[in-house]
mmCIF file of C-alpha atoms in Angstrom:
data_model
loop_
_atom_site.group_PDB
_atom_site.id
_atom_site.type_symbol
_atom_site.label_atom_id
_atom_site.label_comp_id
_atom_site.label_asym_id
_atom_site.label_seq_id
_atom_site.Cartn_x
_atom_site.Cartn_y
_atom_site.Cartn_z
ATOM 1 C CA UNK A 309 0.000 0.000 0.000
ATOM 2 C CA UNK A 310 1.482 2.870 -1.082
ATOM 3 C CA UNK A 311 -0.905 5.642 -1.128
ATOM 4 C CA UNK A 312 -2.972 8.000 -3.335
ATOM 5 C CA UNK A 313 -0.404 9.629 -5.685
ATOM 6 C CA UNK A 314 -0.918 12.998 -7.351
ATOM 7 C CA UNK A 315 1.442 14.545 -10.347
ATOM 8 C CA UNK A 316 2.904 16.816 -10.384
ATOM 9 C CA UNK A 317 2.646 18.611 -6.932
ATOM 10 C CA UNK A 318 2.734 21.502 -8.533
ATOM 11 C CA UNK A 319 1.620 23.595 -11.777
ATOM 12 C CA UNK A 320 1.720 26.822 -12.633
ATOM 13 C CA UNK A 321 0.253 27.867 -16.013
ATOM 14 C CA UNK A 322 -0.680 30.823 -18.040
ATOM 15 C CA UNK A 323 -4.466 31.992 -18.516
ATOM 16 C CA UNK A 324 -6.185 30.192 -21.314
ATOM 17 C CA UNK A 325 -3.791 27.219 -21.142
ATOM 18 C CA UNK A 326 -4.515 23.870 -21.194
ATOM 19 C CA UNK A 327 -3.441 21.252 -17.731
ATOM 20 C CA UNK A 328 -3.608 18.002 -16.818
ATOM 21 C CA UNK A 329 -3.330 16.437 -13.564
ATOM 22 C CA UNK A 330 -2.499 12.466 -12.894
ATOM 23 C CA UNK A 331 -4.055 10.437 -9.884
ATOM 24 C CA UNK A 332 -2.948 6.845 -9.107
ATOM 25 C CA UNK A 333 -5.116 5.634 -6.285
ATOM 26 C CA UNK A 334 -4.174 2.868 -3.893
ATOM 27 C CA UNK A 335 -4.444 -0.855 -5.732
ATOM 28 C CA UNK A 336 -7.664 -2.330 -5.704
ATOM 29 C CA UNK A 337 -10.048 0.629 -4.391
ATOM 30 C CA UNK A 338 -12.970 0.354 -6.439
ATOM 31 C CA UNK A 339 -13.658 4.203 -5.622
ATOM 32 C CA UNK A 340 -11.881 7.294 -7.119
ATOM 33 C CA UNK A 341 -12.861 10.546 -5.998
ATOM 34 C CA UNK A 342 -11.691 14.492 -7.400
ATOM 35 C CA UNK A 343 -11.614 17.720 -4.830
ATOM 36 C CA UNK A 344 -11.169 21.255 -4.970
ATOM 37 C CA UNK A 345 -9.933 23.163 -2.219
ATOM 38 C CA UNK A 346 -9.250 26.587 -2.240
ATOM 39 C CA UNK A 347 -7.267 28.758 0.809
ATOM 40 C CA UNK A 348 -9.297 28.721 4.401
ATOM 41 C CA UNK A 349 -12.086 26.295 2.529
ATOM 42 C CA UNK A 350 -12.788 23.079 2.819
ATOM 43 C CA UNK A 351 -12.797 20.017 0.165
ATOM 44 C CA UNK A 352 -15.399 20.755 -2.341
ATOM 45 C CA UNK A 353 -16.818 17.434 -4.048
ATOM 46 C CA UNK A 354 -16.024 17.564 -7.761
ATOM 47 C CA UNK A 355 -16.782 13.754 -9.407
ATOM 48 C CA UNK A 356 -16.059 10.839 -8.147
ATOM 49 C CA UNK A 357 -15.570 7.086 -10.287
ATOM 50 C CA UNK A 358 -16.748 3.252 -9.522
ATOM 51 C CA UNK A 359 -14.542 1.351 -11.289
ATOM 52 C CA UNK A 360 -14.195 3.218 -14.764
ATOM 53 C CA UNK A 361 -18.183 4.573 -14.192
ATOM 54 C CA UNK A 362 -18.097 7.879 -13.648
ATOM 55 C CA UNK A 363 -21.223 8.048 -11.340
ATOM 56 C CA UNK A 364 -22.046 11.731 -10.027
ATOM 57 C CA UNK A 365 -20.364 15.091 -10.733
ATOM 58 C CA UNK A 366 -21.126 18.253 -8.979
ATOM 59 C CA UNK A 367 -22.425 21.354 -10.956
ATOM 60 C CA UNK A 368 -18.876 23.214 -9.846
ATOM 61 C CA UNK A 369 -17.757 20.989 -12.809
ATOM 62 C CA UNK A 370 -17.712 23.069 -15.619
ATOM 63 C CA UNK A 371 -17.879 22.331 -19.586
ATOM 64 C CA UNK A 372 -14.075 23.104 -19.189
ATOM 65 C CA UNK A 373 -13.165 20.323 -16.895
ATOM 66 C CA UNK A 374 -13.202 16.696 -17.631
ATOM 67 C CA UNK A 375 -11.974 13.420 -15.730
ATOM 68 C CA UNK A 376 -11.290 9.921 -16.531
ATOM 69 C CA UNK A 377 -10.391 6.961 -15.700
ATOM 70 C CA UNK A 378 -10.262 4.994 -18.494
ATOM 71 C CA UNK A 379 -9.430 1.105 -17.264
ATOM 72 C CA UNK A 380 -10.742 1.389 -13.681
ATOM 73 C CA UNK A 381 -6.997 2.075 -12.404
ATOM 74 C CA UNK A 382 -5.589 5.851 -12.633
ATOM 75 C CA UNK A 383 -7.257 9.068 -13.315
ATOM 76 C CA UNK A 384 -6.643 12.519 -15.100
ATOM 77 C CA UNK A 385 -8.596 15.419 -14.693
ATOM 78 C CA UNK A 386 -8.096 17.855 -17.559
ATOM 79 C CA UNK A 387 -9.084 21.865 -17.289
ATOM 80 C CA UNK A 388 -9.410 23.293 -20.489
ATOM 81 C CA UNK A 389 -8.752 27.288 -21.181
ATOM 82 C CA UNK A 390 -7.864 27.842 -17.594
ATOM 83 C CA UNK A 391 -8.812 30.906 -15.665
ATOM 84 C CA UNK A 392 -8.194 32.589 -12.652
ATOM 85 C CA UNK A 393 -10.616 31.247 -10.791
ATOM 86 C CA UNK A 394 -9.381 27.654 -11.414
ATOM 87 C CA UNK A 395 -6.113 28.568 -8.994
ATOM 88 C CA UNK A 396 -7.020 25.879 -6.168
ATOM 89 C CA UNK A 397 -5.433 22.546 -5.047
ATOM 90 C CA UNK A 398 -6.917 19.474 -6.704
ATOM 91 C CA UNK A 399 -7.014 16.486 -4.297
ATOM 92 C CA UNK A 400 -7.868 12.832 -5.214
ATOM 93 C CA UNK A 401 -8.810 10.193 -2.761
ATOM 94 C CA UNK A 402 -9.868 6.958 -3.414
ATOM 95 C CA UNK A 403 -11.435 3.960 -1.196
ATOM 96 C CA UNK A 404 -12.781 1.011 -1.232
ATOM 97 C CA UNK A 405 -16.617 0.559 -0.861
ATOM 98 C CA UNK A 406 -18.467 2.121 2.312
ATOM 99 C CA UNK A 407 -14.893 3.343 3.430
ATOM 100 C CA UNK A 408 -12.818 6.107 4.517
ATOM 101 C CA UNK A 409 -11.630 7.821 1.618
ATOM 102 C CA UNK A 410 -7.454 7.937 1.528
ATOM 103 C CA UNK A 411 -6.113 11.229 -0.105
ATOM 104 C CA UNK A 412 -3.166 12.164 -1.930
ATOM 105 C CA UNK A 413 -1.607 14.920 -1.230
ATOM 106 C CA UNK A 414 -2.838 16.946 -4.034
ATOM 107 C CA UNK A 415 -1.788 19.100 -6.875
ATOM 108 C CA UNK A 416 -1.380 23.091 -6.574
ATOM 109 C CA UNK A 417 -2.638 24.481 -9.409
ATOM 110 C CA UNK A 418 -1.783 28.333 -9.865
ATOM 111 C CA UNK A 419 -3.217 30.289 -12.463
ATOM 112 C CA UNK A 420 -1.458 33.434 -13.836
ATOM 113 C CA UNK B 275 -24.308 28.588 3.005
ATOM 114 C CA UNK B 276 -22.128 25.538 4.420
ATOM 115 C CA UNK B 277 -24.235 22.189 4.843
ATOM 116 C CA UNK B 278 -21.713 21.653 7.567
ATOM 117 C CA UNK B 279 -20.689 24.203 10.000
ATOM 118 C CA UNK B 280 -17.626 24.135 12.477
ATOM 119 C CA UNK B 281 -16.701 26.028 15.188
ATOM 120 C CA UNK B 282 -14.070 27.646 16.400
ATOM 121 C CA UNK B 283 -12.807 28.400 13.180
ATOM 122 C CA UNK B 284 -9.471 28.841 14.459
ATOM 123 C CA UNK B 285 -7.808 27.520 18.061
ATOM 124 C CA UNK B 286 -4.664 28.756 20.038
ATOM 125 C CA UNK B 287 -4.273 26.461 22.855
ATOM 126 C CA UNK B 288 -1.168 26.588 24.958
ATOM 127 C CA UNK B 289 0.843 23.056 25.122
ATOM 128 C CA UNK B 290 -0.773 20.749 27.725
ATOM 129 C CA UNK B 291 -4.484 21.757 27.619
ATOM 130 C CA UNK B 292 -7.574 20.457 26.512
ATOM 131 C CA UNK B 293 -9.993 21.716 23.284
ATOM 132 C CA UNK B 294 -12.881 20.319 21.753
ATOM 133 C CA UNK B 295 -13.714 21.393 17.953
ATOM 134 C CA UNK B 296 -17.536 20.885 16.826
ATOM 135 C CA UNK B 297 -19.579 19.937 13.858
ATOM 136 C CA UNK B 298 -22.757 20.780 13.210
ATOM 137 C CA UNK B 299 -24.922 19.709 10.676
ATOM 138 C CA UNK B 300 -28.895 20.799 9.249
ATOM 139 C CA UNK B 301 -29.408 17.235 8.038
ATOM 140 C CA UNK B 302 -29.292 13.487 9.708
ATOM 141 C CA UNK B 303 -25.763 12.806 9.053
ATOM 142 C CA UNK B 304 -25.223 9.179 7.774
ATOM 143 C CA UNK B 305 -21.880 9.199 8.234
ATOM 144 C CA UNK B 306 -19.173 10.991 9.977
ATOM 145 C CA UNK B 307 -15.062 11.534 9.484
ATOM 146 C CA UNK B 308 -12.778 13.555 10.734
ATOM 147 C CA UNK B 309 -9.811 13.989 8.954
ATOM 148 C CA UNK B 310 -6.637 16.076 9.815
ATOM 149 C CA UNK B 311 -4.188 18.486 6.852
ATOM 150 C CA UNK B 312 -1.444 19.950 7.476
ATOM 151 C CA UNK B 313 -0.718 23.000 4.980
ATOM 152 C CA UNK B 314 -0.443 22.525 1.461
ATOM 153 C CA UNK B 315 -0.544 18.686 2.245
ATOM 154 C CA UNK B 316 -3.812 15.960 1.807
ATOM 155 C CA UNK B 317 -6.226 15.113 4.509
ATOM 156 C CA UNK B 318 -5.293 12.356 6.807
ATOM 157 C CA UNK B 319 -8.084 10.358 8.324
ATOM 158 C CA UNK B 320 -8.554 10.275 11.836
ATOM 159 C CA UNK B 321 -12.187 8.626 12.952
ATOM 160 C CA UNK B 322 -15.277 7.665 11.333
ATOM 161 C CA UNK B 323 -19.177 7.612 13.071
ATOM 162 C CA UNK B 324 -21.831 5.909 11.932
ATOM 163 C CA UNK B 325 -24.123 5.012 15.052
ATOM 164 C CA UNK B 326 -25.932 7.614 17.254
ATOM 165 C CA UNK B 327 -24.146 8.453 20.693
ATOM 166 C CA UNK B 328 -21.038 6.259 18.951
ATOM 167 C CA UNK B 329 -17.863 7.639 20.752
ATOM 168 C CA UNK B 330 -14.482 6.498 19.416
ATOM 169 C CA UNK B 331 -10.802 6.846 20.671
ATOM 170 C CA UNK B 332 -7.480 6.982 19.139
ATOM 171 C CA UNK B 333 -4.626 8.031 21.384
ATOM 172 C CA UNK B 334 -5.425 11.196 22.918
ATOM 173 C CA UNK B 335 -8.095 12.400 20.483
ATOM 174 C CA UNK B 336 -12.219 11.634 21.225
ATOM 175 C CA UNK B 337 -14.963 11.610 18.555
ATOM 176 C CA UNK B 338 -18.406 11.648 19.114
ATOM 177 C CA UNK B 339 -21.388 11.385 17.046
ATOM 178 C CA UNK B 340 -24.911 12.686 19.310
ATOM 179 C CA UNK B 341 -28.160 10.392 19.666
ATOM 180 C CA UNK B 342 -29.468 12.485 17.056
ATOM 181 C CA UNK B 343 -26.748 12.495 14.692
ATOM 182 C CA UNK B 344 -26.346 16.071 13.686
ATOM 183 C CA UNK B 345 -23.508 16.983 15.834
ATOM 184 C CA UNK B 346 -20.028 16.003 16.271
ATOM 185 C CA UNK B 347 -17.119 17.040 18.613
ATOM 186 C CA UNK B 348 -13.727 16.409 18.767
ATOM 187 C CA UNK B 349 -11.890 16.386 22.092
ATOM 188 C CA UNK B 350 -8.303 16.562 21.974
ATOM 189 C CA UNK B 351 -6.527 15.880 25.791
ATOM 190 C CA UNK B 352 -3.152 17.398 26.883
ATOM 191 C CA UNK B 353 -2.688 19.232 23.276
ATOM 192 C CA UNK B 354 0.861 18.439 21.892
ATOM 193 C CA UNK B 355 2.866 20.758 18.979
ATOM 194 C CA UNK B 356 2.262 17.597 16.783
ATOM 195 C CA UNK B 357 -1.376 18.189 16.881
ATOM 196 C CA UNK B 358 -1.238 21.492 15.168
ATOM 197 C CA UNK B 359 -2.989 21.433 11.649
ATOM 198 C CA UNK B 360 -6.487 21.753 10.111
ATOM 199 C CA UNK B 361 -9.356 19.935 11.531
ATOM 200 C CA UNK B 362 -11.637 18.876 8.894
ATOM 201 C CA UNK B 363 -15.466 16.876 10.015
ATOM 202 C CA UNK B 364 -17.019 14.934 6.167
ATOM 203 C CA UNK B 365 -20.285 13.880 6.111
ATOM 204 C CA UNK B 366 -22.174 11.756 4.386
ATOM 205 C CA UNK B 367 -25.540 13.594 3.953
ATOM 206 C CA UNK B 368 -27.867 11.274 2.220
ATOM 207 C CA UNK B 369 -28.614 7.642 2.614
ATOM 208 C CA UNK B 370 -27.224 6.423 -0.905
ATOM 209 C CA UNK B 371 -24.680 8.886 -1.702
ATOM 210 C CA UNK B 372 -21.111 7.961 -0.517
ATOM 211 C CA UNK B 373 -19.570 11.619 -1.376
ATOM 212 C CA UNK B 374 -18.340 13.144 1.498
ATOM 213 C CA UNK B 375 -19.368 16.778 2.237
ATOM 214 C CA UNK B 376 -16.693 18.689 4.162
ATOM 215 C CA UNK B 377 -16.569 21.793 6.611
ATOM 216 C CA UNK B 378 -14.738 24.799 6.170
ATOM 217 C CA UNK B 379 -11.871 23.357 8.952
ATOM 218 C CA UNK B 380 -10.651 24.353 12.085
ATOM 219 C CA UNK B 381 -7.313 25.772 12.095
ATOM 220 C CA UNK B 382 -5.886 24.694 15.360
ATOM 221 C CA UNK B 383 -2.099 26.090 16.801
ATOM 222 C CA UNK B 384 -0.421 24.762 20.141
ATOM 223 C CA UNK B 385 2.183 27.252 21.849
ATOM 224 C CA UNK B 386 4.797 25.816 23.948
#
């Protein structure tokens, strides 16, 4: 058991720019789950994955943002023509069913 | 507004004493975690309650869930430096849903 991993830790990117962000969740947890968090806020719920399903995804989730997880395993979540307002760390936690979800430790996305 | 409300939104406590963060919820909570972040890191999970009036225990630190499962509190005995962080209640909010719903966090600092 290794952990949630999130790449890269960090990103900084110009307006309008395209970003992707990589999540390998712990082996074997059926459940894959994407947060937003900005400063002195907590987690906000963004989409979350059974399996390769993707089963729920809150209205914060814009047009611009998309996730996958294409064989059940990792998962990318991809912000198209950034803005401002998309500054935030993105956190991914997964779990297995009816348990406590196990976060990475996120990716900083800033937004110039 | 927040679906989950916790007070104090910040703590100074002085090395050695006793605090107790809350969580207070509008709905029947179906579920509830308490996880811990340090800055710019993920959430690391603490306790889980499920059952009205369910109290849990993991070193010095206290969960409890009330008989009418809308409230949590955290107790936290003889603070230490290593308990500084970000105190963070999730909920479950609906009987089928297995999202969590977070607070806004309780910033917590221990002075020597």
């Amino acid at each position: 058991d290794t952990g949630v991993s999130q790449n890269p830790r960090h990103k900084i990117t110009k307006r309008g720019q395209n970003v992707t962000f990589r999540c390998d969740p712990i082996s074997e947890h059926n459940r894959l789950y994407w947060y937003r968090q900005t400063l002195g806020q907590g987690p906000e719920f963004l989409t979350y994955f059974q399996n390769e399903a993707q089963l729920e995804k809150s209205r914060l989730l814009s047009d611009r943002f998309s996730a996958e997880r294409p064989k059940g395993s990792f998962s990318t979540l991809e912000i198209q023509r950034t803005e401002q307002g998309d500054s935030a760390m993105y956190l991914c936690a997964s779990s297995p069913l009816d348990s406590p979800l196990h976060f990475g430790n996120g990716t900083r996305l800033t937004v110039t | 507004s927040q679906e989950l409300e916790q007070s104090p939104q910040s703590l100074i406590v002085q090395e050695g004493k006793n605090l107790t963060i809350n969580c207070t919820s509008s709905k029947t909570l179906y579920g509830l975690y308490w996880y811990k972040q340090k800055y710019g890191e993920g959430l690391i999970f603490l306790m889980m309650l499920q059952k009205g009036g369910e109290e849990k225990s993991h070193e010095k630190i206290t969960a409890k869930l009330d008989e009418k499962k809308q409230q949590s509190s955290l107790h936290i005995t003889a603070s230490q430096p290593s308990h500084a962080g970000i105190y963070l209640c999730g909920a479950v909010l609906t009987g089928t849903a297995s999202k969590l719903t977070f607070g806004t966090g309780t910033r917590l600092q221990v002075t020597l």
